[in-house]
XYZ file of C-alpha atoms in Angstrom:
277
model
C 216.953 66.856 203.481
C 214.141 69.391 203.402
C 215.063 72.683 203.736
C 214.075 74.347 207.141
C 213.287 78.307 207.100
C 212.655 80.669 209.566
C 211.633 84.253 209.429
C 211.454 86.918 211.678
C 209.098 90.308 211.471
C 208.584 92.539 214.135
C 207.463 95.575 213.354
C 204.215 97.591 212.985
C 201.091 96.797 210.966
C 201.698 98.422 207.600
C 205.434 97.764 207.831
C 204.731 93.845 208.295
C 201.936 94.056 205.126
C 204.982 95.685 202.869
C 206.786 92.808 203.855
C 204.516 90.136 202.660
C 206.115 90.259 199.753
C 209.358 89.342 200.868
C 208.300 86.724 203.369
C 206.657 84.634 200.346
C 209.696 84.952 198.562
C 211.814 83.567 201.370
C 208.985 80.212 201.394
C 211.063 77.024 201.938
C 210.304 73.377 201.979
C 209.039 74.227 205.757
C 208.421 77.569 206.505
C 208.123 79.551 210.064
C 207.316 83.241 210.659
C 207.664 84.795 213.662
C 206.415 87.819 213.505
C 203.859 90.474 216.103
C 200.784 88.464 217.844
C 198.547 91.127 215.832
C 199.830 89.780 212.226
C 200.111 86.141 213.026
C 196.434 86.043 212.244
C 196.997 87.403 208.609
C 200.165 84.885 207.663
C 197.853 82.374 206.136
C 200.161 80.312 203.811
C 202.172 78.481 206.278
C 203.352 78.268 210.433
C 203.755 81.737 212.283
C 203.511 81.895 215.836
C 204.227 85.787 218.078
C 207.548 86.897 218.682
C 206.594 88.072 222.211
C 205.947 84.110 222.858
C 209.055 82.489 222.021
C 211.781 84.353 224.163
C 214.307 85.867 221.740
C 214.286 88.820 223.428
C 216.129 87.814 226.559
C 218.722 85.728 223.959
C 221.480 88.702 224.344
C 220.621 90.017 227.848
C 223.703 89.789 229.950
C 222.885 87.331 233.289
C 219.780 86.089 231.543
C 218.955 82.384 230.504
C 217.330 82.032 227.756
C 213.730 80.300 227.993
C 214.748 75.805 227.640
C 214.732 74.923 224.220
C 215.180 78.113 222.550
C 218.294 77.928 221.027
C 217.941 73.975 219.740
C 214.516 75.196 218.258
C 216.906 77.879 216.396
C 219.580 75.453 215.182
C 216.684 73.501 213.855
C 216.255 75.569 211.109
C 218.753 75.567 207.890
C 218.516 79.137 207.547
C 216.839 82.208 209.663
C 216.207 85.749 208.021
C 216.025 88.087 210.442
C 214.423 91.732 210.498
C 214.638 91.455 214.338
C 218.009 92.648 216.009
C 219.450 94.384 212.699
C 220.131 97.432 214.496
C 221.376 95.858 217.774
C 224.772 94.708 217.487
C 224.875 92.509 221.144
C 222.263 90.575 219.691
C 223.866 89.685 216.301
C 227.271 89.272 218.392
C 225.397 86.381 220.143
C 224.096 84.526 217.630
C 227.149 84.450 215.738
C 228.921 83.131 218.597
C 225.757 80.209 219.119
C 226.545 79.327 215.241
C 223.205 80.493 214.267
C 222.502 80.464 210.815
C 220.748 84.395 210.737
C 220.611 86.473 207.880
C 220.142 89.975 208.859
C 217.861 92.355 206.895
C 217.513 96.176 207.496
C 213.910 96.313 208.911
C 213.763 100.235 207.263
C 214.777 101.718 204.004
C 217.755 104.071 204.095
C 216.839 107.598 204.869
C 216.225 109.499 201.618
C 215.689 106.344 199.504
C 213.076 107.086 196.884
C 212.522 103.138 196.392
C 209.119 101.717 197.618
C 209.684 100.143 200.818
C 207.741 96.915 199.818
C 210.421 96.635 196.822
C 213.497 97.283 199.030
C 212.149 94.481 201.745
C 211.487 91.994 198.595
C 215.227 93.386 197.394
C 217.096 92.180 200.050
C 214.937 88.885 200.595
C 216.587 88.303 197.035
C 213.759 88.883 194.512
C 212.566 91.678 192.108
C 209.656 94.184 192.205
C 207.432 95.465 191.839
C 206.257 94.296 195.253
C 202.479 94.208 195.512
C 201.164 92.718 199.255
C 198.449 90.640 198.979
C 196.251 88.572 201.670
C 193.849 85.824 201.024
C 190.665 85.892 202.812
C 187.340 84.204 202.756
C 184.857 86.611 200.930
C 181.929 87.222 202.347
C 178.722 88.910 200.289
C 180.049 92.543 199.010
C 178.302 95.323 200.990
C 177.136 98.577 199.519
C 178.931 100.930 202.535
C 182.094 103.244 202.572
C 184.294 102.349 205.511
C 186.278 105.526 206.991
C 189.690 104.674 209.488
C 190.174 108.251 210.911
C 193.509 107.264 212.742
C 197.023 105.651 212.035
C 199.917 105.577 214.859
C 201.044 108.876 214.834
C 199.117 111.944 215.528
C 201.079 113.841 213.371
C 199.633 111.515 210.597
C 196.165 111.837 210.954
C 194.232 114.122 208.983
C 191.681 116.032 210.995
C 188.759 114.248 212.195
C 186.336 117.246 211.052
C 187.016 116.736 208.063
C 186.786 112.995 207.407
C 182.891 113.983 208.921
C 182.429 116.409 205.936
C 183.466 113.529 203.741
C 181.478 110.669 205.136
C 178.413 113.801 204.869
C 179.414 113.674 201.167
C 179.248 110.336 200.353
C 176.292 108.596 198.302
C 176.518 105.608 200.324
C 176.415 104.315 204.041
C 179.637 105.135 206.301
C 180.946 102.444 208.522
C 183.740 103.932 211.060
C 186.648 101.886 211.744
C 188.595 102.011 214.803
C 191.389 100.012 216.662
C 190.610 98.765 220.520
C 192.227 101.844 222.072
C 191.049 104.248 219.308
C 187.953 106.709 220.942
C 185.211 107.314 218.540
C 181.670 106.511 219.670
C 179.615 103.899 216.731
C 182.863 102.725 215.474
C 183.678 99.089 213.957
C 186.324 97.134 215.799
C 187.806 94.082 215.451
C 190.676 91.914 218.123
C 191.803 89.795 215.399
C 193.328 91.676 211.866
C 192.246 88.547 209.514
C 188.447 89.259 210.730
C 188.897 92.968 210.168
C 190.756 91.985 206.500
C 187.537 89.946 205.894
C 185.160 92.963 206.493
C 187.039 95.679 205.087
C 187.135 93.704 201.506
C 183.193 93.835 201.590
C 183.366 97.571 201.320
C 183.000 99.709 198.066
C 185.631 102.264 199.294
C 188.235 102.452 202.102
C 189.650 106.332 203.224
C 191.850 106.671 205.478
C 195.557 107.950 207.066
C 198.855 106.500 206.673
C 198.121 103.618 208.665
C 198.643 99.925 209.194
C 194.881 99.452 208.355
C 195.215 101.245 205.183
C 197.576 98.573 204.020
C 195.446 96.027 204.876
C 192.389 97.704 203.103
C 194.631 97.907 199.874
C 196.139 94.426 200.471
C 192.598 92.629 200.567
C 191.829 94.662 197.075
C 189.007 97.384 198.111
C 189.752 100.630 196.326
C 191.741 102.611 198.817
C 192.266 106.422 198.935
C 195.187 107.093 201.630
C 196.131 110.474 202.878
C 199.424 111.098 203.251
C 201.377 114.413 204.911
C 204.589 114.265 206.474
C 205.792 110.707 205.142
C 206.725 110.043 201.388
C 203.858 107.906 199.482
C 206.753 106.745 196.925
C 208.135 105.099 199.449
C 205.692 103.878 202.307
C 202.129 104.544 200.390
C 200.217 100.952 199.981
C 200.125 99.411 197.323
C 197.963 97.779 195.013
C 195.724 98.088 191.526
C 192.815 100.148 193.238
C 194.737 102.694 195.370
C 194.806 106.268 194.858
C 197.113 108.554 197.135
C 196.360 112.488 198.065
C 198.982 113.737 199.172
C 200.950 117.544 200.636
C 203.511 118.630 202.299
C 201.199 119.470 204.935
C 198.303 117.644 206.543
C 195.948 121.063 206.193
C 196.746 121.585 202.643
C 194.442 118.169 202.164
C 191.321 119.451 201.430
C 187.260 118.146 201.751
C 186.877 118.821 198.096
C 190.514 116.907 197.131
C 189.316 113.633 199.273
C 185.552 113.622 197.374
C 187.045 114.329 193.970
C 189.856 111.942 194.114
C 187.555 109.026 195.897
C 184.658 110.266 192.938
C 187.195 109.746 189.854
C 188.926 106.731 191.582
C 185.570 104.562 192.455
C 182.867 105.780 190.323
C 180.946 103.189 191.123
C 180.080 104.660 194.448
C 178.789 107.863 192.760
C 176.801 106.178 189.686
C 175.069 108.801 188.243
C 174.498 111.661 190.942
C 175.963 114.011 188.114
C 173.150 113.231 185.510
C-alpha cells in the first residue's frame, strides 16, 4: 500500500524556508503539509493546506470536540512528523492516547548550538547537510533594480531605516522598497501572496535586507542576497544559498553605510560594472 505522509510546520516565514529542506526529505508516496496560510502558497511540490484551517488546535483542549473528521483524516496517514506541539506535552499526551502515528521534531535548535538551523531541521527529518532551501518559481524577464526590505519581525532586528536610505542613495541602479501589508513605508512593493512576492524578488539584481523571513525567501529564489544580522547568530539562522553574503556585529550600530555598499559592491559586481574606471 502507498505510503501516506503528513507534515506539520508552523512557524514563522524564515523558520518554515530553513525547513524546506527537511520537508522534501520527508516526501512520501502521498505527501501533505500543513503548515501557516502565508507559506502554503510557496509548498509547490505536492498538497499543503493552513494549519489554522484544519482544527488541531482545539485536539488537546480539555471540554472541547474536536472539528468531525479530524482525527480519521489523522489516522489516514501512515506516518505524521510533527513540528507542531513539540513543546506542549497535553498535546503529545493526546495523540498518543488516539494511537496517532506523530513523530515529534524540535521546531528550534538547542540554545547555544553552533549548527545551521536548516541542517539541524534536515538532521532530525533523517538526512544530511548541508541544507540549502530552494523554491521553484516561474521566471519572469530579469529586471535591472535593487530591491531593499527595511524590516524583519523584531524591532530589535532591524537595522536603522536612515541608513538603508544612504544605501539605496548609493546604489548605481533603481531601488524598489519592499514591505509586508502591515509594514508603514510610503512607495513600497507589497504583495498578499509569498509565491507572487518569490516571483518578483528573483527578477532583481540584488536583495538587502534584515534578518527576516523575506530575506530567506530572496536567497531561496537565488538573487544575490546581502542580510544584516545583529543580535542573532548568522551560523546558525543566516539564509542560505550560493549568492548570499552576511554583515554582521554584535551590535546593530556597529553596521555601517560604507560596510553594506562595500560588501553588496564585492558580492554583485555586476550592479556596479565599471563606476570605478
Amino acid at each position: 500500500m502507498p505510503s501516506r505522509r503528513l507534515i506539520i510546520r508552523p512557524g514563522g516565514i524564515g523558520d518554515c524556508i530553513l525547513s524546506l529542506p527537511a520537508i522534501e526529505h520527508l516526501r512520501a508516496d502521498y505527501t501533505e503539509v500543513w503548515a501557516p496560510s502565508s507559506i502554503v502558497p510557496l509548498i509547490r511540490s505536492t498538497q499543503s493546506g493552513p494549519i489554522s484551517s484544519t482544527g488541531i488546535d482545539l485536539l488537546a483542549l480539555p471540554g472541547v470536540e474536536p472539528p468531525g473528521g479530524l482525527i480519521e483524516k489523522l489516522r489516514s496517514f501512515d506516518s505524521i512528523v510533527s513540528w507542531y506541539g513539540s513543546n506542549r506535552a497535553e498535546f503529545r499526551e493526546q495523540v498518543r492516547a488516539l494511537g496517532l502515528p506523530f513523530q515529534f521534531l524540535d521546531a528550534l535548535p538547542e540554545p547555544g548550538a553552533k549548527m545551521h538551523a536548516a541542517d539541524f531541521f534536515l538532521r532530525q527529518a533523517g538526512g544530511e547537510g548541508p541544507a540549502v532551501p530552494r523554491i521553484e518559481i516561474e521566471r519572469g524577464r530579469p529586471g535591472d533594480f535593487a530591491v531593499i526590505h527595511p524590516f524583519s519581525g523584531s524591532a530589535r532586528k532591524n537595522w536603522p531605516l536612515d541608513r538603508f536610505r544612504e544605501v539605496a542613495a548609493r546604489l548605481p541602479i533603481p531601488v524598489r522598497w519592499c514591505a509586508g501589508p502591515e509594514e508603514a513605508l510610503d512607495g513600497a512593493v507589497r504583495f498578499e501572496n509569498l509565491y507572487e512576492l518569490a516571483c518578483w524578488l528573483a527578477r532583481a539584481r540584488l536583495y538587502i535586507g534584515n534578518d527576516a523571513g523575506i530575506t530567506h525567501l530572496a536567497a531561496a529564489v537565488g538573487v544575490p542576497v546581502v542580510a544584516i544580522f545583529g543580535p542573532t547568530d548568522p551560523a546558525v539562522w543566516g539564509p542560505r544559498g550560493d549568492l548570499v553574503c552576511v554583515v554582521s556585529a554584535d551590535a546593530l550600530d556597529e553596521v555601517s553605510v560604507d560596510n553594506v555598499v562595500e560588501e553588496a559592491r564585492d558580492f554583485s559586481p555586476g550592479v556596479f560594472g565599471n563606476e570605478e574606471s
